[in-house]
Amino acid sequence: MKHFKISIIGAGAVGSTVAYALMLKNVAAEIRLIDIDEIRSRGEILDLSDALSFCGPSQIQKGTSQDASNSDIIVVAAGKRQKPGEDRVKLLAINKEIIKSIFDDIKPINKNSIVIMVTNPVDAITYFAQQFSDLPKTQVFGSGTFLDTQRLRGQLSKRLHIAEQSIHAYILGEHGDSQFAAWSCARIAGIPLDKFGLTEQDLSVIAKETRNKAYEIIAYKGSTYYGIATCVAAICRTIIFNQNRVTPLSCYTQEFDICLSLPVILGREGIRKILKLPLNEIEQKQLAQSAESIKKIL
Ligand code: NAD
């Protein structure tokens, strides 16, 4: 198997937990952590290295910008977190500058590298990362609503007592307040969801709880990282093993000229194809509204 190298830029709560999730999944031979806060990253690397002897043969080391440039996958989780009620335009301005300085440092990037953006607001940040990186847009995308989609499937699974893997349902649009559940396309064994006894009200509660879950976690403990880190590790696994898995990711759409989440086929070379779901009229409006909401902060 090819020796895969993953660099994680931003060794904070999210970045270091991504490293941990990658180690547990044992998918990369080499993991590099990069952070401007050298003391914190040194501590994270030392702590993570203790876990190595229980996992596979990965190596975890401090990385440099050159390491990032020649990595197979670059995960960007550097920047400020959004605090409850914080203005997203302000957050974008701060994180955009951070992202720009990161790409200025690591360019030119290996032309086959895949960049996974996690920093929030992830859709807007992914849009800028595509411009700053000089890589094809299919190789630079955001974690988007993959985690929200898993949350949605988790809730449906609990209510219906059906395994999440058998539930095909998506949260699309913004990784944020304007996201929506594409209920009209949701299926279990090809059967529409409304045949499973869920009422309109149930669906609306499920969508609302999905949308608010990050806020709920943040209200209790200040930030979220286990879910997103596992989600990023799953994206890396899909790329490394060229699984061509259908995954909702924040990708560039010509129709709206921004990045937002749609289901894509993800493989070794990045996004192979964006899938167009047969959304109903209301959902098409929701998608356009979500695009508008992202455009507004851009
Ligand atoms: P954190 O504060 O724990 O870590 C951020 C790290 O970024 C810090 O260690 C900081 O030193 C580092 N950093 C800042 N500027 C840098 C630079 N120029 N180069 C390298 N490193 C730099 O924050 P966190 O909880 O790990 O969150 C990180 C980002 O991920 C935030 O923007 C957060 O909102 C986002 N996030 C996204 C999702 C998602 O679903 N997309 C989920 C959770 C968090």
GROMACS .gro file of C-alpha atoms and ligand atoms in nm:
model
  342
    1MET     CA    1   0.000   0.000   0.000
    2LYS     CA    2   0.117   0.356  -0.072
    3HIS     CA    3   0.276   0.537   0.222
    4PHE     CA    4   0.015   0.809   0.293
    5LYS     CA    5   0.113   1.133   0.457
    6ILE     CA    6  -0.148   1.359   0.617
    7SER     CA    7  -0.068   1.705   0.751
    8ILE     CA    8  -0.307   1.869   0.994
    9ILE     CA    9  -0.276   2.246   1.018
   10GLY     CA   10  -0.418   2.369   1.348
   11ALA     CA   11  -0.336   2.141   1.641
   12GLY     CA   12  -0.617   2.266   1.861
   13ALA     CA   13  -0.908   2.060   1.990
   14VAL     CA   14  -1.029   1.968   1.640
   15GLY     CA   15  -0.689   1.917   1.473
   16SER     CA   16  -0.539   1.701   1.747
   17THR     CA   17  -0.857   1.492   1.772
   18VAL     CA   18  -0.844   1.440   1.393
   19ALA     CA   19  -0.490   1.305   1.446
   20TYR     CA   20  -0.620   1.074   1.719
   21ALA     CA   21  -0.910   0.950   1.505
   22LEU     CA   22  -0.669   0.885   1.215
   23MET     CA   23  -0.441   0.689   1.447
   24LEU     CA   24  -0.731   0.476   1.571
   25LYS     CA   25  -0.842   0.409   1.213
   26ASN     CA   26  -0.482   0.330   1.125
   27VAL     CA   27  -0.505   0.475   0.776
   28ALA     CA   28  -0.200   0.700   0.741
   29ALA     CA   29   0.163   0.603   0.778
   30GLU     CA   30   0.267   0.957   0.865
   31ILE     CA   31   0.073   1.228   1.046
   32ARG     CA   32   0.218   1.579   1.083
   33LEU     CA   33   0.073   1.839   1.317
   34ILE     CA   34   0.138   2.205   1.240
   35ASP     CA   35   0.042   2.501   1.460
   36ILE     CA   36   0.172   2.850   1.525
   37ASP     CA   37   0.141   2.768   1.894
   38GLU     CA   38   0.448   2.545   1.909
   39ILE     CA   39   0.413   2.471   2.279
   40ARG     CA   40   0.059   2.346   2.243
   41SER     CA   41   0.141   2.132   1.941
   42ARG     CA   42   0.444   1.985   2.118
   43GLY     CA   43   0.218   1.885   2.408
   44GLU     CA   44  -0.043   1.735   2.175
   45ILE     CA   45   0.221   1.536   1.985
   46LEU     CA   46   0.372   1.399   2.306
   47ASP     CA   47   0.030   1.304   2.437
   48LEU     CA   48  -0.076   1.145   2.106
   49SER     CA   49   0.252   0.955   2.078
   50ASP     CA   50   0.154   0.767   2.396
   51ALA     CA   51  -0.148   0.630   2.211
   52LEU     CA   52   0.063   0.509   1.917
   53SER     CA   53   0.177   0.190   2.084
   54PHE     CA   54  -0.188   0.081   2.112
   55CYS     CA   55  -0.271   0.165   1.750
   56GLY     CA   56  -0.110   0.090   1.418
   57PRO     CA   57   0.227   0.181   1.279
   58SER     CA   58   0.152   0.552   1.210
   59GLN     CA   59   0.410   0.812   1.303
   60ILE     CA   60   0.309   1.142   1.454
   61GLN     CA   61   0.547   1.437   1.435
   62LYS     CA   62   0.564   1.811   1.429
   63GLY     CA   63   0.527   1.928   1.070
   64THR     CA   64   0.661   2.218   0.867
   65SER     CA   65   0.501   2.408   0.580
   66GLN     CA   66   0.713   2.197   0.344
   67ASP     CA   67   0.564   1.882   0.496
   68ALA     CA   68   0.219   2.018   0.430
   69SER     CA   69   0.302   2.107   0.068
   70ASN     CA   70   0.403   1.752  -0.013
   71SER     CA   71   0.132   1.569   0.181
   72ASP     CA   72  -0.129   1.348   0.018
   73ILE     CA   73  -0.396   1.511   0.234
   74ILE     CA   74  -0.391   1.846   0.414
   75VAL     CA   75  -0.654   1.904   0.681
   76VAL     CA   76  -0.701   2.268   0.781
   77ALA     CA   77  -0.851   2.316   1.127
   78ALA     CA   78  -0.666   2.633   1.223
   79GLY     CA   79  -0.842   2.944   1.337
   80LYS     CA   80  -1.087   3.091   1.577
   81ARG     CA   81  -1.398   2.911   1.700
   82GLN     CA   82  -1.742   3.065   1.670
   83LYS     CA   83  -1.878   3.164   2.008
   84PRO     CA   84  -2.256   3.153   2.067
   85GLY     CA   85  -2.414   3.462   1.915
   86GLU     CA   86  -2.086   3.576   1.758
   87ASP     CA   87  -2.109   3.763   1.430
   88ARG     CA   88  -2.012   3.524   1.150
   89VAL     CA   89  -1.891   3.805   0.925
   90LYS     CA   90  -1.633   3.900   1.188
   91LEU     CA   91  -1.533   3.536   1.236
   92LEU     CA   92  -1.493   3.496   0.859
   93ALA     CA   93  -1.272   3.806   0.836
   94ILE     CA   94  -1.039   3.670   1.107
   95ASN     CA   95  -1.027   3.312   0.978
   96LYS     CA   96  -0.993   3.420   0.615
   97GLU     CA   97  -0.670   3.604   0.704
   98ILE     CA   98  -0.541   3.299   0.893
   99ILE     CA   99  -0.622   3.070   0.602
  100LYS     CA  100  -0.459   3.306   0.353
  101SER     CA  101  -0.136   3.316   0.555
  102ILE     CA  102  -0.138   2.934   0.581
  103PHE     CA  103  -0.173   2.886   0.204
  104ASP     CA  104   0.090   3.156   0.136
  105ASP     CA  105   0.326   2.953   0.357
  106ILE     CA  106   0.264   2.611   0.210
  107LYS     CA  107   0.246   2.700  -0.161
  108PRO     CA  108   0.326   2.554  -0.409
  109ILE     CA  109   0.127   2.251  -0.300
  110ASN     CA  110   0.186   1.907  -0.455
  111LYS     CA  111  -0.054   1.903  -0.751
  112ASN     CA  112  -0.219   1.577  -0.638
  113SER     CA  113  -0.283   1.685  -0.276
  114ILE     CA  114  -0.634   1.692  -0.139
  115VAL     CA  115  -0.726   1.972   0.101
  116ILE     CA  116  -1.003   1.924   0.356
  117MET     CA  117  -1.123   2.248   0.515
  118VAL     CA  118  -1.277   2.237   0.863
  119THR     CA  119  -1.230   2.593   0.989
  120ASN     CA  120  -1.559   2.781   1.027
  121PRO     CA  121  -1.761   2.929   0.866
  122VAL     CA  122  -1.661   2.629   0.660
  123ASP     CA  123  -1.851   2.704   0.336
  124ALA     CA  124  -1.712   3.055   0.299
  125ILE     CA  125  -1.366   2.946   0.414
  126THR     CA  126  -1.364   2.662   0.158
  127TYR     CA  127  -1.453   2.910  -0.117
  128PHE     CA  128  -1.149   3.123  -0.026
  129ALA     CA  129  -0.924   2.819   0.025
  130GLN     CA  130  -0.998   2.715  -0.333
  131GLN     CA  131  -0.872   3.054  -0.451
  132PHE     CA  132  -0.568   3.066  -0.222
  133SER     CA  133  -0.450   2.708  -0.283
  134ASP     CA  134  -0.409   2.719  -0.665
  135LEU     CA  135  -0.536   2.360  -0.677
  136PRO     CA  136  -0.834   2.238  -0.884
  137LYS     CA  137  -1.162   2.298  -0.700
  138THR     CA  138  -1.234   1.924  -0.697
  139GLN     CA  139  -0.932   1.878  -0.469
  140VAL     CA  140  -1.028   2.145  -0.213
  141PHE     CA  141  -1.353   2.097  -0.022
  142GLY     CA  142  -1.503   2.140   0.323
  143SER     CA  143  -1.639   1.888   0.574
  144GLY     CA  144  -1.968   2.075   0.521
  145THR     CA  145  -2.283   1.895   0.629
  146PHE     CA  146  -2.130   1.547   0.649
  147LEU     CA  147  -2.145   1.562   1.028
  148ASP     CA  148  -2.497   1.714   1.023
  149THR     CA  149  -2.604   1.432   0.790
  150GLN     CA  150  -2.466   1.172   1.029
  151ARG     CA  151  -2.651   1.343   1.313
  152LEU     CA  152  -2.972   1.327   1.111
  153ARG     CA  153  -2.923   0.959   1.030
  154GLY     CA  154  -2.844   0.890   1.396
  155GLN     CA  155  -3.173   1.043   1.505
  156LEU     CA  156  -3.371   0.858   1.240
  157SER     CA  157  -3.197   0.536   1.337
  158LYS     CA  158  -3.293   0.582   1.703
  159ARG     CA  159  -3.657   0.651   1.621
  160LEU     CA  160  -3.703   0.382   1.357
  161HIS     CA  161  -3.470   0.114   1.499
  162ILE     CA  162  -3.296   0.081   1.164
  163ALA     CA  163  -2.918   0.094   1.124
  164GLU     CA  164  -2.781   0.432   1.015
  165GLN     CA  165  -2.596   0.268   0.725
  166SER     CA  166  -2.932   0.165   0.577
  167ILE     CA  167  -3.072   0.518   0.591
  168HIS     CA  168  -3.014   0.743   0.290
  169ALA     CA  169  -3.099   1.095   0.399
  170TYR     CA  170  -2.904   1.419   0.361
  171ILE     CA  171  -2.864   1.756   0.520
  172LEU     CA  172  -2.769   1.997   0.242
  173GLY     CA  173  -2.672   2.362   0.197
  174GLU     CA  174  -2.485   2.557   0.458
  175HIS     CA  175  -2.305   2.401   0.753
  176GLY     CA  176  -2.502   2.642   0.968
  177ASP     CA  177  -2.847   2.781   1.031
  178SER     CA  178  -2.976   2.775   0.671
  179GLN     CA  179  -2.910   2.403   0.621
  180PHE     CA  180  -3.209   2.181   0.542
  181ALA     CA  181  -3.301   1.813   0.532
  182ALA     CA  182  -3.377   1.688   0.180
  183TRP     CA  183  -3.671   1.481   0.303
  184SER     CA  184  -3.826   1.424  -0.039
  185CYS     CA  185  -3.517   1.224  -0.142
  186ALA     CA  186  -3.475   1.032   0.186
  187ARG     CA  187  -3.511   0.656   0.144
  188ILE     CA  188  -3.472   0.332   0.336
  189ALA     CA  189  -3.445   0.031   0.103
  190GLY     CA  190  -3.583   0.256  -0.170
  191ILE     CA  191  -3.893   0.334   0.040
  192PRO     CA  192  -3.973   0.703   0.106
  193LEU     CA  193  -3.949   0.808   0.469
  194ASP     CA  194  -4.317   0.901   0.499
  195LYS     CA  195  -4.398   0.528   0.476
  196PHE     CA  196  -4.224   0.471   0.810
  197GLY     CA  197  -4.486   0.643   1.022
  198LEU     CA  198  -4.301   0.971   1.081
  199THR     CA  199  -4.527   1.276   1.076
  200GLU     CA  200  -4.444   1.621   0.933
  201GLN     CA  201  -4.400   1.736   1.289
  202ASP     CA  202  -4.156   1.452   1.369
  203LEU     CA  203  -3.948   1.547   1.065
  204SER     CA  204  -3.946   1.911   1.161
  205VAL     CA  205  -3.834   1.827   1.518
  206ILE     CA  206  -3.560   1.596   1.387
  207ALA     CA  207  -3.431   1.863   1.144
  208LYS     CA  208  -3.435   2.126   1.419
  209GLU     CA  209  -3.251   1.904   1.668
  210THR     CA  210  -2.993   1.822   1.402
  211ARG     CA  211  -2.942   2.190   1.323
  212ASN     CA  212  -2.905   2.281   1.689
  213LYS     CA  213  -2.689   1.994   1.809
  214ALA     CA  214  -2.360   2.182   1.776
  215TYR     CA  215  -2.506   2.477   1.974
  216GLU     CA  216  -2.624   2.234   2.243
  217ILE     CA  217  -2.277   2.076   2.275
  218ILE     CA  218  -2.111   2.419   2.280
  219ALA     CA  219  -2.350   2.535   2.552
  220TYR     CA  220  -2.244   2.240   2.771
  221LYS     CA  221  -1.871   2.216   2.706
  222GLY     CA  222  -1.760   2.515   2.496
  223SER     CA  223  -1.668   2.340   2.170
  224THR     CA  224  -1.719   2.032   1.956
  225TYR     CA  225  -1.444   1.804   1.830
  226TYR     CA  226  -1.508   1.426   1.859
  227GLY     CA  227  -1.779   1.417   1.593
  228ILE     CA  228  -1.606   1.644   1.343
  229ALA     CA  229  -1.271   1.471   1.394
  230THR     CA  230  -1.419   1.126   1.329
  231CYS     CA  231  -1.598   1.268   1.027
  232VAL     CA  232  -1.270   1.408   0.886
  233ALA     CA  233  -1.096   1.075   0.949
  234ALA     CA  234  -1.377   0.903   0.755
  235ILE     CA  235  -1.322   1.148   0.466
  236CYS     CA  236  -0.947   1.068   0.471
  237ARG     CA  237  -1.022   0.695   0.468
  238THR     CA  238  -1.254   0.737   0.169
  239ILE     CA  239  -0.979   0.920  -0.019
  240ILE     CA  240  -0.695   0.686   0.078
  241PHE     CA  241  -0.886   0.369  -0.010
  242ASN     CA  242  -1.042   0.533  -0.317
  243GLN     CA  243  -1.384   0.423  -0.190
  244ASN     CA  244  -1.596   0.646  -0.417
  245ARG     CA  245  -1.830   0.691  -0.124
  246VAL     CA  246  -2.125   0.929  -0.166
  247THR     CA  247  -2.058   1.198   0.095
  248PRO     CA  248  -2.220   1.537   0.151
  249LEU     CA  249  -1.933   1.787   0.135
  250SER     CA  250  -1.895   2.160   0.088
  251CYS     CA  251  -1.801   2.189  -0.278
  252TYR     CA  252  -1.797   2.459  -0.544
  253THR     CA  253  -2.119   2.485  -0.744
  254GLN     CA  254  -2.127   2.682  -1.065
  255GLU     CA  255  -2.500   2.736  -1.025
  256PHE     CA  256  -2.453   2.953  -0.715
  257ASP     CA  257  -2.084   3.043  -0.759
  258ILE     CA  258  -2.006   2.955  -0.397
  259CYS     CA  259  -1.935   2.644  -0.189
  260LEU     CA  260  -2.214   2.458  -0.011
  261SER     CA  261  -2.290   2.097   0.070
  262LEU     CA  262  -2.423   1.857  -0.190
  263PRO     CA  263  -2.370   1.482  -0.213
  264VAL     CA  264  -2.051   1.406  -0.405
  265ILE     CA  265  -1.868   1.093  -0.515
  266LEU     CA  266  -1.540   1.106  -0.329
  267GLY     CA  267  -1.235   0.911  -0.434
  268ARG     CA  268  -0.855   0.926  -0.443
  269GLU     CA  269  -0.848   1.226  -0.675
  270GLY     CA  270  -1.100   1.422  -0.468
  271ILE     CA  271  -1.452   1.503  -0.580
  272ARG     CA  272  -1.527   1.286  -0.884
  273LYS     CA  273  -1.878   1.409  -0.935
  274ILE     CA  274  -2.144   1.623  -0.767
  275LEU     CA  275  -2.476   1.440  -0.758
  276LYS     CA  276  -2.790   1.634  -0.834
  277LEU     CA  277  -3.068   1.519  -0.604
  278PRO     CA  278  -3.423   1.539  -0.739
  279LEU     CA  279  -3.525   1.799  -0.479
  280ASN     CA  280  -3.885   1.912  -0.467
  281GLU     CA  281  -3.980   2.276  -0.524
  282ILE     CA  282  -3.966   2.374  -0.155
  283GLU     CA  283  -3.624   2.213  -0.113
  284GLN     CA  284  -3.491   2.383  -0.426
  285LYS     CA  285  -3.595   2.713  -0.269
  286GLN     CA  286  -3.427   2.611   0.058
  287LEU     CA  287  -3.106   2.535  -0.131
  288ALA     CA  288  -3.117   2.872  -0.308
  289GLN     CA  289  -3.186   3.048   0.025
  290SER     CA  290  -2.897   2.866   0.187
  291ALA     CA  291  -2.671   2.976  -0.101
  292GLU     CA  292  -2.795   3.334  -0.051
  293SER     CA  293  -2.714   3.317   0.318
  294ILE     CA  294  -2.355   3.203   0.244
  295LYS     CA  295  -2.320   3.472  -0.027
  296LYS     CA  296  -2.428   3.735   0.222
  297ILE     CA  297  -2.138   3.667   0.457
  298LEU     CA  298  -1.895   3.638   0.165
  299NAD     P1  299  -0.880   2.570   1.894
  299NAD     O1  300  -0.878   2.708   1.943
  299NAD     O2  301  -0.875   2.457   1.991
  299NAD     O3  302  -0.760   2.546   1.790
  299NAD     C1  303  -0.734   2.632   1.686
  299NAD     C2  304  -0.584   2.620   1.661
  299NAD     O4  305  -0.551   2.694   1.541
  299NAD     C3  306  -0.499   2.680   1.774
  299NAD     O5  307  -0.412   2.579   1.826
  299NAD     C4  308  -0.422   2.793   1.706
  299NAD     O6  309  -0.291   2.811   1.757
  299NAD     C5  310  -0.419   2.742   1.561
  299NAD     N1  311  -0.385   2.846   1.465
  299NAD     C6  312  -0.430   2.973   1.457
  299NAD     N2  313  -0.370   3.036   1.355
  299NAD     C7  314  -0.289   2.946   1.294
  299NAD     C8  315  -0.201   2.952   1.184
  299NAD     N3  316  -0.184   3.064   1.111
  299NAD     N4  317  -0.130   2.841   1.150
  299NAD     C9  318  -0.143   2.728   1.222
  299NAD     N5  319  -0.225   2.717   1.330
  299NAD    C10  320  -0.296   2.825   1.364
  299NAD     O7  321  -1.010   2.557   1.801
  299NAD     P2  322  -1.083   2.423   1.756
  299NAD     O8  323  -1.192   2.391   1.850
  299NAD     O9  324  -0.980   2.321   1.725
  299NAD    O10  325  -1.154   2.474   1.622
  299NAD    C11  326  -1.077   2.501   1.507
  299NAD    C12  327  -1.169   2.548   1.394
  299NAD    O11  328  -1.255   2.440   1.355
  299NAD    C13  329  -1.264   2.664   1.434
  299NAD    O12  330  -1.277   2.754   1.326
  299NAD    C14  331  -1.396   2.591   1.461
  299NAD    O13  332  -1.508   2.677   1.446
  299NAD    C15  333  -1.390   2.488   1.351
  299NAD     N6  334  -1.482   2.375   1.368
  299NAD    C16  335  -1.547   2.334   1.256
  299NAD    C17  336  -1.638   2.233   1.264
  299NAD    C18  337  -1.710   2.190   1.139
  299NAD    O14  338  -1.804   2.112   1.144
  299NAD     N7  339  -1.670   2.240   1.023
  299NAD    C19  340  -1.665   2.169   1.387
  299NAD    C20  341  -1.593   2.212   1.500
  299NAD    C21  342  -1.502   2.316   1.489
   0.00000   0.00000   0.00000
